[in-house]
Amino acid sequence: MILAECSHAGWGYSNCGHAEDASVICKYVALVGGSNAAEGRVQVFYNGSFGRVCRGGFGQEEARVVCRHLEFNSDEVDPDFNADLGKGLGPVLVSNIDCKGTESSLTDCKDPEFTFGECSDNHDASVNCKCRSIFRFKHVSVCPPSKVVHVL
């Protein structure tokens, strides 16, 4: 369900004061083309649209930052994080990201280049994050942001 589908008195009608203002924080990183919410090609939202991230220079540290930003377990990034999921749609927006692996988001990494261009090898960065485990239950994990619960 999206916000527009919720019941309400109509657009522009409200009995709320500013003490009841709401805000939304949107993620500017998304994983697309994977088999679940925790894996896929990395895309970033920049200047009004989503774009691709080049695989060149994108390693374990950068994958950890993406997983942490998306609220997955960043300590357990799958070693096969750079699986070849091919070339995504849209322009290349980010290349030459240099992260330590401890940052909260890619914008906190050293000198990310937000430029339009192409990847030299036509392959996009991809990650396979691990879902957070619920330790009270054996073989149960939760995958945000979709809040999918996997029972194995």
XYZ file of C-alpha atoms in Angstrom:
152
model
C 0.000 0.000 0.000
C 1.190 3.503 -0.752
C 0.312 6.663 1.152
C -2.166 7.843 -1.501
C -4.221 4.658 -0.961
C -4.838 5.372 2.739
C -8.235 6.723 3.760
C -8.307 10.463 4.466
C -10.617 13.480 4.454
C -9.305 14.608 1.081
C -6.199 16.326 -0.159
C -5.745 19.731 1.436
C -8.186 19.096 4.313
C -6.684 18.757 7.765
C -7.305 19.513 11.402
C -3.621 19.115 12.303
C -1.394 21.772 13.784
C 2.336 22.043 13.131
C 3.002 20.029 16.285
C 1.598 17.068 14.339
C 3.664 17.545 11.160
C 5.060 14.371 9.664
C 8.149 13.808 7.582
C 9.488 11.036 5.415
C 13.075 9.938 5.038
C 13.629 8.176 1.751
C 16.504 5.846 1.031
C 18.602 6.999 -1.862
C 20.102 3.553 -2.444
C 18.164 0.618 -3.890
C 18.945 -2.965 -4.892
C 17.286 -4.082 -8.135
C 17.266 -7.232 -10.236
C 17.989 -9.678 -7.411
C 15.919 -12.625 -6.275
C 14.927 -10.890 -2.991
C 15.033 -7.497 -1.243
C 18.533 -8.160 0.125
C 20.360 -8.550 -3.185
C 20.690 -6.886 -6.541
C 22.380 -4.223 -8.616
C 23.137 -1.076 -6.639
C 21.307 2.041 -7.768
C 21.450 5.518 -6.251
C 18.953 8.371 -6.344
C 20.650 11.596 -7.347
C 19.357 14.833 -8.798
C 15.822 13.528 -9.280
C 16.414 10.064 -10.723
C 17.921 6.651 -10.036
C 21.117 5.651 -11.769
C 23.696 2.904 -11.846
C 26.908 2.380 -9.868
C 30.013 1.074 -11.651
C 31.461 -2.212 -10.436
C 35.058 -1.019 -10.849
C 36.507 -0.204 -7.426
C 33.358 -1.412 -5.682
C 34.484 -3.949 -3.098
C 33.648 -5.530 0.233
C 33.829 -2.239 2.151
C 31.441 -0.477 -0.215
C 29.060 -3.451 -0.098
C 29.039 -3.266 3.722
C 28.070 0.410 3.568
C 25.208 -0.295 1.141
C 23.889 -3.121 3.341
C 24.128 -0.972 6.481
C 22.364 1.932 4.749
C 19.504 -0.390 3.750
C 19.287 -1.762 7.333
C 20.585 -5.226 6.532
C 23.292 -6.998 8.516
C 26.455 -5.291 7.256
C 28.730 -7.705 9.131
C 27.690 -10.598 6.930
C 27.919 -9.447 3.333
C 27.963 -12.497 1.086
C 31.469 -13.047 -0.343
C 29.820 -13.320 -3.771
C 28.634 -9.735 -3.403
C 29.725 -8.745 -6.903
C 27.760 -11.380 -8.806
C 27.278 -10.442 -12.425
C 23.679 -9.278 -12.681
C 24.495 -7.477 -15.915
C 23.957 -3.916 -16.952
C 21.048 -2.008 -15.464
C 18.924 0.687 -17.022
C 19.636 4.380 -16.814
C 22.825 6.402 -16.686
C 25.859 5.636 -14.571
C 25.753 8.114 -11.717
C 28.470 6.926 -9.351
C 31.954 5.572 -9.862
C 35.214 5.346 -7.929
C 33.644 5.049 -4.485
C 36.216 4.555 -1.720
C 34.731 3.434 1.610
C 36.341 2.174 4.819
C 33.320 -0.039 5.483
C 32.250 1.798 8.647
C 30.298 4.638 7.013
C 26.516 4.974 7.332
C 25.930 5.769 3.669
C 27.821 6.038 0.383
C 27.826 9.841 0.615
C 29.986 9.500 3.742
C 32.665 7.671 1.743
C 35.719 9.411 0.332
C 35.067 11.416 -2.824
C 32.214 9.566 -4.512
C 31.998 10.844 -8.074
C 28.394 11.659 -8.990
C 28.791 11.966 -12.738
C 26.995 10.816 -15.837
C 28.939 8.323 -17.919
C 29.402 4.647 -18.631
C 31.148 1.807 -16.817
C 34.268 0.680 -18.638
C 33.253 -2.991 -18.383
C 29.464 -2.489 -18.780
C 28.823 -4.161 -15.423
C 27.110 -2.581 -12.455
C 28.004 -3.000 -8.796
C 25.849 -5.561 -7.026
C 25.575 -6.815 -3.465
C 24.071 -9.722 -1.588
C 23.280 -8.552 1.945
C 22.388 -10.901 4.765
C 19.087 -10.555 6.580
C 19.139 -9.887 10.307
C 18.554 -13.055 12.282
C 15.985 -13.311 15.031
C 17.917 -15.365 17.551
C 14.912 -16.411 19.640
C 13.701 -18.550 16.766
C 15.828 -21.058 14.936
C 16.206 -20.384 11.208
C 14.120 -17.193 11.137
C 15.368 -13.913 9.709
C 13.867 -10.550 8.832
C 14.696 -8.713 5.622
C 13.965 -4.975 5.683
C 12.972 -2.703 3.995
C 10.126 -4.918 2.822
C 9.915 -6.550 6.271
C 9.868 -9.968 4.650
C 10.200 -12.762 7.196
C 12.032 -15.823 5.942
C 11.445 -19.104 7.793
C 13.867 -21.824 6.773
